[in-house]
Short mmCIF file of C-alpha atoms in Angstrom, two decimals:
data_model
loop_
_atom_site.label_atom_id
_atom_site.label_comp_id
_atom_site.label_asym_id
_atom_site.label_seq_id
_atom_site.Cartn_x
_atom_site.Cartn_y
_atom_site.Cartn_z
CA UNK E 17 -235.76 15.41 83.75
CA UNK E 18 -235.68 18.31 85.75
CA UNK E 19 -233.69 21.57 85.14
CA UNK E 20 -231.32 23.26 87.21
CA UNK E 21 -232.80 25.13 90.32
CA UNK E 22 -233.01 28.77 89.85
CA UNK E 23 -230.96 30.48 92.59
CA UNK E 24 -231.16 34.31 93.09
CA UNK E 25 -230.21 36.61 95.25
CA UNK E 26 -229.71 40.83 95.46
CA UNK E 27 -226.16 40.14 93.33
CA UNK E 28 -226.12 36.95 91.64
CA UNK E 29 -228.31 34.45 89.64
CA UNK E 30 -227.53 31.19 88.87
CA UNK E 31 -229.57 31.50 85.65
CA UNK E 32 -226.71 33.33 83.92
CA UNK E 33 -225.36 29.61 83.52
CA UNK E 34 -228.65 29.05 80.95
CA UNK E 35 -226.88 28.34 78.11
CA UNK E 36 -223.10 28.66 78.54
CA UNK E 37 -221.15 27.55 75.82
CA UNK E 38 -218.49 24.96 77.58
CA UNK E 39 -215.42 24.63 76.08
CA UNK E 40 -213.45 20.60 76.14
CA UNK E 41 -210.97 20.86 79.50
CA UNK E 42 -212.99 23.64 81.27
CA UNK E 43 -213.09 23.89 85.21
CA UNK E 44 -215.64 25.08 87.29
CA UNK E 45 -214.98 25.92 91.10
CA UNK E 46 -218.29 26.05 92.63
CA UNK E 47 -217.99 27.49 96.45
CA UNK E 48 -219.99 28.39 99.25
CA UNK E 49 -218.79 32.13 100.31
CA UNK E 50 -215.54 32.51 101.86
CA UNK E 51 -214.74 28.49 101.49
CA UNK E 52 -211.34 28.50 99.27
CA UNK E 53 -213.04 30.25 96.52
CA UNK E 54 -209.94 32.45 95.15
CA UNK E 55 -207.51 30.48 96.96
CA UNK E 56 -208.33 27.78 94.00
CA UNK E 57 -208.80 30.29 91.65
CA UNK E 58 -205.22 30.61 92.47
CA UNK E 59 -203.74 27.42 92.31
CA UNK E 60 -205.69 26.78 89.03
CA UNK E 61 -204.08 29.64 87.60
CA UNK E 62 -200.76 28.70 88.66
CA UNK E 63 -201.33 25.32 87.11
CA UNK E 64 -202.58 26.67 83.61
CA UNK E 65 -199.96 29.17 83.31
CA UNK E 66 -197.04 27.61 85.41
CA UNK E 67 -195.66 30.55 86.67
CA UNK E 68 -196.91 32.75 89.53
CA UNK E 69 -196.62 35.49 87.04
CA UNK E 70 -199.97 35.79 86.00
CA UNK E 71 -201.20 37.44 82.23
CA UNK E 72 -203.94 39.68 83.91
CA UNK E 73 -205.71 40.11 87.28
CA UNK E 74 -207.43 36.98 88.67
CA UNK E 75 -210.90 37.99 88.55
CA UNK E 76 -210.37 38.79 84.81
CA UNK E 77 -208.96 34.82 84.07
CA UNK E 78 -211.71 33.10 86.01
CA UNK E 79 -214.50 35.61 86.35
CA UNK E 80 -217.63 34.89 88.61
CA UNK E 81 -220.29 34.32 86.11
CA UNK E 82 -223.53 34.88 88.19
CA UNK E 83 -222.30 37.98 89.81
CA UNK E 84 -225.19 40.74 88.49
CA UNK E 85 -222.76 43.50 88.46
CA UNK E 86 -221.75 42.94 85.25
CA UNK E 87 -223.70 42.11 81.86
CA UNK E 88 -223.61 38.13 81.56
CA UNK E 89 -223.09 38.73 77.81
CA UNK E 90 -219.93 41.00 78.57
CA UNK E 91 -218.15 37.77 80.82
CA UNK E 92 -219.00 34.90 78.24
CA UNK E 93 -217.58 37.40 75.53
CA UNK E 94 -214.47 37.26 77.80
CA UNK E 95 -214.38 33.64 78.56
CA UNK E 96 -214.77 32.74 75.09
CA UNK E 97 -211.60 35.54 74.29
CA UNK E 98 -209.51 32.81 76.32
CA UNK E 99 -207.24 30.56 74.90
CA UNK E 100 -205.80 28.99 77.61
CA UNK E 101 -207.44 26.33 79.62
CA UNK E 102 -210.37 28.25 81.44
CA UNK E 103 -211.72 27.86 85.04
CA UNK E 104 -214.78 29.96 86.21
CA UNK E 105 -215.41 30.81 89.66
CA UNK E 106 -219.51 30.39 91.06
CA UNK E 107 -220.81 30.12 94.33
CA UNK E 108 -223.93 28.12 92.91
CA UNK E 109 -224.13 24.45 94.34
CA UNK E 110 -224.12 21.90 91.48
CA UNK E 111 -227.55 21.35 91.44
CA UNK E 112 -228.16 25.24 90.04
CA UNK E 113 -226.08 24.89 87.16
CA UNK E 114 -226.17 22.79 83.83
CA UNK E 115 -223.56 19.87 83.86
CA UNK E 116 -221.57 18.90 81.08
CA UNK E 117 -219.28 16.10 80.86
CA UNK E 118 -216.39 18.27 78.94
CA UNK E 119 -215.87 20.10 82.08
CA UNK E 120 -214.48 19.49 85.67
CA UNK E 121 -216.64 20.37 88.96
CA UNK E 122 -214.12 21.46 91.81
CA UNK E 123 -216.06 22.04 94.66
CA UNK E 124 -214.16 23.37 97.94
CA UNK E 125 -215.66 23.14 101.48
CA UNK E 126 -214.47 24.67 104.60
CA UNK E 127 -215.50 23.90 108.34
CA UNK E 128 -218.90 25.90 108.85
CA UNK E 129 -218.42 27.83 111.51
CA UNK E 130 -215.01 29.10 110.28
CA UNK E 131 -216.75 29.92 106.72
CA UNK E 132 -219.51 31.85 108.74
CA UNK E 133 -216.71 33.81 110.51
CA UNK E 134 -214.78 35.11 108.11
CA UNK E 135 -218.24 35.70 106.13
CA UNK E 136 -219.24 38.08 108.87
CA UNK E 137 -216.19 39.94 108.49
CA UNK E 138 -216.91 40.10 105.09
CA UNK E 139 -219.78 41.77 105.16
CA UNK E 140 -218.61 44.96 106.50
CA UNK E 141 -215.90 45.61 103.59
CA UNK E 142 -218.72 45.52 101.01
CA UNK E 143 -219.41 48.70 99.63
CA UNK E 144 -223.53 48.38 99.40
CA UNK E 145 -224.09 51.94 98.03
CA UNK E 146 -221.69 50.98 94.59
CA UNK E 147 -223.67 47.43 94.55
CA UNK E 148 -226.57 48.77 94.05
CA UNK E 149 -225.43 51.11 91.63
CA UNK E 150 -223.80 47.95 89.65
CA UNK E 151 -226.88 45.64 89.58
CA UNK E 152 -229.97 47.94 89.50
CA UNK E 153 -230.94 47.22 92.86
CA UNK E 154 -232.47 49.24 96.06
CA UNK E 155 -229.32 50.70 98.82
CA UNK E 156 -229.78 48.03 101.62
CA UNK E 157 -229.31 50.33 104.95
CA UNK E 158 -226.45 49.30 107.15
CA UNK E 159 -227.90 48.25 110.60
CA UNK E 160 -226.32 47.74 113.93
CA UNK E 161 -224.87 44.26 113.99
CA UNK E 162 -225.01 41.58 116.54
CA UNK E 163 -221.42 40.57 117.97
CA UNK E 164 -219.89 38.04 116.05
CA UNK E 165 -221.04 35.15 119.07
CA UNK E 166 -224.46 36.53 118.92
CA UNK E 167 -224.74 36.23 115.20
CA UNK E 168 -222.68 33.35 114.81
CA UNK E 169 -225.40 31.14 117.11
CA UNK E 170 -228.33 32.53 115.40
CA UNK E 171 -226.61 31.25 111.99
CA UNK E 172 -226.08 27.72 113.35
CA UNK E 173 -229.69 27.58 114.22
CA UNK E 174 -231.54 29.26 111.92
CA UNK E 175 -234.85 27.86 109.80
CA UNK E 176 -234.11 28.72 105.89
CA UNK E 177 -233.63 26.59 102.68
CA UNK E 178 -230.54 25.98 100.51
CA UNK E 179 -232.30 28.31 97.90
CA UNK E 180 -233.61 30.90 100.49
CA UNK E 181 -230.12 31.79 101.97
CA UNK E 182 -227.50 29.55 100.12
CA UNK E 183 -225.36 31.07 102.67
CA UNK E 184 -227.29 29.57 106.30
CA UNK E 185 -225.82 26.26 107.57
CA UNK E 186 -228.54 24.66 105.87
CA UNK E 187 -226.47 26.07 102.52
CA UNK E 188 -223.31 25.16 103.28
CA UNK E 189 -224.56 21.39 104.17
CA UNK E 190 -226.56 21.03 100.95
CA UNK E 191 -223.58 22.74 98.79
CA UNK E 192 -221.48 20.37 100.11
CA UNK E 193 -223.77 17.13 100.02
CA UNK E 194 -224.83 17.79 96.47
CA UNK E 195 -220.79 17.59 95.59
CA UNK E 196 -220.00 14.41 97.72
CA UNK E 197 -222.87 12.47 96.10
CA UNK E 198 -222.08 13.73 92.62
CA UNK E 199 -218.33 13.11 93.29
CA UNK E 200 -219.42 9.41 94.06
CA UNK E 201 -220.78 8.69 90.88
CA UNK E 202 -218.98 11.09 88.63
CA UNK E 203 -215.43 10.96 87.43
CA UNK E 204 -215.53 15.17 86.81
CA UNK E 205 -216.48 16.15 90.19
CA UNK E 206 -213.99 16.78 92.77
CA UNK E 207 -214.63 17.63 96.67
CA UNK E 208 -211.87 19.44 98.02
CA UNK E 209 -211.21 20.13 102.22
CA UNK E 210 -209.85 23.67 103.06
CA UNK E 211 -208.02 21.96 105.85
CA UNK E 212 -206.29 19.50 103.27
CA UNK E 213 -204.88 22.69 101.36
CA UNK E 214 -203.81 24.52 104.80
CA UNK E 215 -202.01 20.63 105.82
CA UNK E 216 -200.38 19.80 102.90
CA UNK E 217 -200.72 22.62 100.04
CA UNK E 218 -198.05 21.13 97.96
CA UNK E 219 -199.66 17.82 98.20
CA UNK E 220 -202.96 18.91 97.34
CA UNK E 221 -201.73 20.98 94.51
CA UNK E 222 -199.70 18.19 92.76
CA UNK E 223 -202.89 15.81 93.17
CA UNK E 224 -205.37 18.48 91.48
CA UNK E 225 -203.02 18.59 88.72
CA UNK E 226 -202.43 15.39 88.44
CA UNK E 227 -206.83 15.33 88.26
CA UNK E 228 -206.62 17.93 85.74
CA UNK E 229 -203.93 16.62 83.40
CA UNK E 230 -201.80 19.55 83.77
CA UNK E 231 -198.78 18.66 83.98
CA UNK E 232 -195.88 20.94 85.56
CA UNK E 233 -192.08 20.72 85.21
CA UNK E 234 -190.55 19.65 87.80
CA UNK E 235 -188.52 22.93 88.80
CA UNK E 236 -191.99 25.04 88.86
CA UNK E 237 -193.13 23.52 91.40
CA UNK E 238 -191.53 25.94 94.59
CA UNK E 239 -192.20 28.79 93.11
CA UNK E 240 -195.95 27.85 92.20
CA UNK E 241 -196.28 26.59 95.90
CA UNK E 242 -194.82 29.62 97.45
CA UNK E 243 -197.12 31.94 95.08
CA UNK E 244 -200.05 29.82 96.56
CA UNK E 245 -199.25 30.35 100.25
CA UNK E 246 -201.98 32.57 102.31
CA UNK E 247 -198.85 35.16 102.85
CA UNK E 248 -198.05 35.64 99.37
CA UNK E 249 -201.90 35.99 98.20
CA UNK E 250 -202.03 38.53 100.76
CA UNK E 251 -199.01 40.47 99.40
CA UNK E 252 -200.82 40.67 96.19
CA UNK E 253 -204.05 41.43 97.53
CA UNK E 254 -204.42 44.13 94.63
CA UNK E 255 -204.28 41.38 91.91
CA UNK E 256 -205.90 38.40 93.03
CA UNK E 257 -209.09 40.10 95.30
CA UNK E 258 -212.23 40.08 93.24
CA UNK E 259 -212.96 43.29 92.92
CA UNK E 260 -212.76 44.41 89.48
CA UNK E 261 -215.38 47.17 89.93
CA UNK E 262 -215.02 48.80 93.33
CA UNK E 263 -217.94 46.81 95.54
CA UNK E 264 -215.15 45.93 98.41
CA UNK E 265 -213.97 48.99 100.30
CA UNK E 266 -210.70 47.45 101.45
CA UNK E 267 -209.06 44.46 98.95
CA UNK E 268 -206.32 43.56 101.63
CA UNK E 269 -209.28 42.77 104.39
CA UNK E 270 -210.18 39.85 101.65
CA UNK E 271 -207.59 37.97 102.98
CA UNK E 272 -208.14 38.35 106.66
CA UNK E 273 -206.62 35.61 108.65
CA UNK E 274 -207.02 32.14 106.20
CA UNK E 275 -206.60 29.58 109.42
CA UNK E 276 -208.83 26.73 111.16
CA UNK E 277 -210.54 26.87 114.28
CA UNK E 278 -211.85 30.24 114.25
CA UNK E 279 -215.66 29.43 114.94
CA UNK E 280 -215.18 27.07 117.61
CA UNK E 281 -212.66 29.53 119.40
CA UNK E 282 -215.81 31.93 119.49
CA UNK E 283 -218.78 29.69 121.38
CA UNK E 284 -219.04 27.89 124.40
CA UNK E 285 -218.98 24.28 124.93
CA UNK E 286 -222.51 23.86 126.01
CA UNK E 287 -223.35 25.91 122.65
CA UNK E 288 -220.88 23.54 120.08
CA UNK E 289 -223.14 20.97 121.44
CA UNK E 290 -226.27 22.65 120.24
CA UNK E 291 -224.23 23.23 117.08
CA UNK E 292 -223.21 19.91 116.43
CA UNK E 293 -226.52 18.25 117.20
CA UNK E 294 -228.62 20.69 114.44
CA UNK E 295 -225.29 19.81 112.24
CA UNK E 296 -226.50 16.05 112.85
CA UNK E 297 -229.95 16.95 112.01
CA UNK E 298 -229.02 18.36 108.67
CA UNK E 299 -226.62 15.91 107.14
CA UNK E 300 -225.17 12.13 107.21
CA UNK E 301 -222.56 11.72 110.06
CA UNK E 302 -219.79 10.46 107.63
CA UNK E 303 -220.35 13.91 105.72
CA UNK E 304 -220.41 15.29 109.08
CA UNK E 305 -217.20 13.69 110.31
CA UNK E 306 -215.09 14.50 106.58
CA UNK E 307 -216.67 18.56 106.98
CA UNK E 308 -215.54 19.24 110.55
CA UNK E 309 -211.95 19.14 110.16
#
């Protein structure tokens, strides 16, 4: 049987998962960029530790583990420091990273087009020049940018692979396909909708621990809701951004705006058409239909 595929970019490599040493109960939350990554970061943490008091800086609980800016043997030293019930944050789809049934795959996907919006934003708070000086690598010079409608339509359109740019639309559709077909046939793999955690965040919550087997006493349960809330993560920007070692230049632009609808606010109708019909050329319609919400 094949191995996991190798992804690799300028700041992370999914071949820091080669040999992890899972632990019985871990989670995983496995995340295209800007999809719900920290925001269940956050709720796992508020689950493990039921309080929204937390023991130490978010990034420091549920590190990213192929992020290059930091010695892979430095991060499992930490992770296996943990006592409590760990969760680890990657942005590798499923496929890129060994399986093991003692652990629990949360996977979180986000309408497209509002992922690639708030990833544009993104880009600008990324300090490049201390990047590089993390993970070895060249300075990447800052070009003008497109607007965000003229970048946004080349992003629904263009011609990459999954491994190429795990990023593209093509990404995001294969991150998120991978998960749904796993999910089918495997009780430890859990697809989770953005939109369901803006709808119904209390909801959501108590189902994922319900998933998890954590259970929470009864009169937590406000206070770990509340602490979950976009406003409140904002708030505490300084605490739960991942940022540990300087590469954003702002942690309260992290949380930008944390809403639906963005992307489709930004194109014309004749252009969503052209969107949707290269979405239809990528993936199932019933994946299609359960994504664009």
């Amino acid at each position: 049987m094949a191995g996991p595929i190798r992804y690799v970019s300028h700041d992370d490599d999914s071949g820091r998962w080669d040999g992890f040493p899972y632990r019985e109960g871990d989670i995983v939350i496995s995340t295209r960029s800007k999809s719900g990554t920290t925001w269940m970061q956050m709720i796992c943490a508020l689950l493990v530790f039921r309080s929204p008091v937390l023991p130490a800086p978010l990034s420091e609980l549920s590190p990213w583990l192929d992020h290059t800016i930091e010695p892979v043997a430095d991060v499992v030293a930490r992770l296996e420091r943990q006592r409590h019930r760990r969760f680890v944050k990657t942005h590798t789809p499923l496929d890129g990273i060994p399986l093991d049934d003692r652990a629990t795959y949360i996977v979180v996907a986000r309408h497209p087009l509002d992922m690639a919006v708030s990833l544009y934003h993104h880009v600008d708070n990324i300090d490049r020049a201390r990047m590089a000086e993390l993970t070895g690598g060249p300075v990447t010079v800052s070009e003008p940018r497109p607007s965000l409608r003229d970048w946004l339509l080349a992003w629904t359109q263009k011609e990459t692979t999954a491994i190429e740019q795990p990023d593209s639309l093509v990404g995001v559709l294969h991150h998120v396909s991978d998960a749904r077909h796993r999910a089918a046939v495997s009780g430890n793999v859990l697809l989770v909708h953005y939109a369901d955690l803006l709808d119904d965040l209390e909801g959501s919550m108590r189902a994922l621990a319900n998933r998890l087997a954590l259970p929470v006493p009864e009169d937590v349960w406000p206070a770990l809701v509340e602490a979950a809330t976009f406003t409140r993560m904002r708030a505490r920007s300084k605490e739960l951004t991942p940022n540990p070692l300087g590469v954003l230049k702002d942690d309260g632009k992290f949380f930008r705006v944390g809403r639906s609808g963005q992307g489709r606010a930004v194109l014309e109708p004749h252009e969503l058409a052209a969107y949707e019909r290269r979405v239809a050329s990528l993936a199932d319609p019933e994946l299609v239909r359960w994504l664009h919400r």
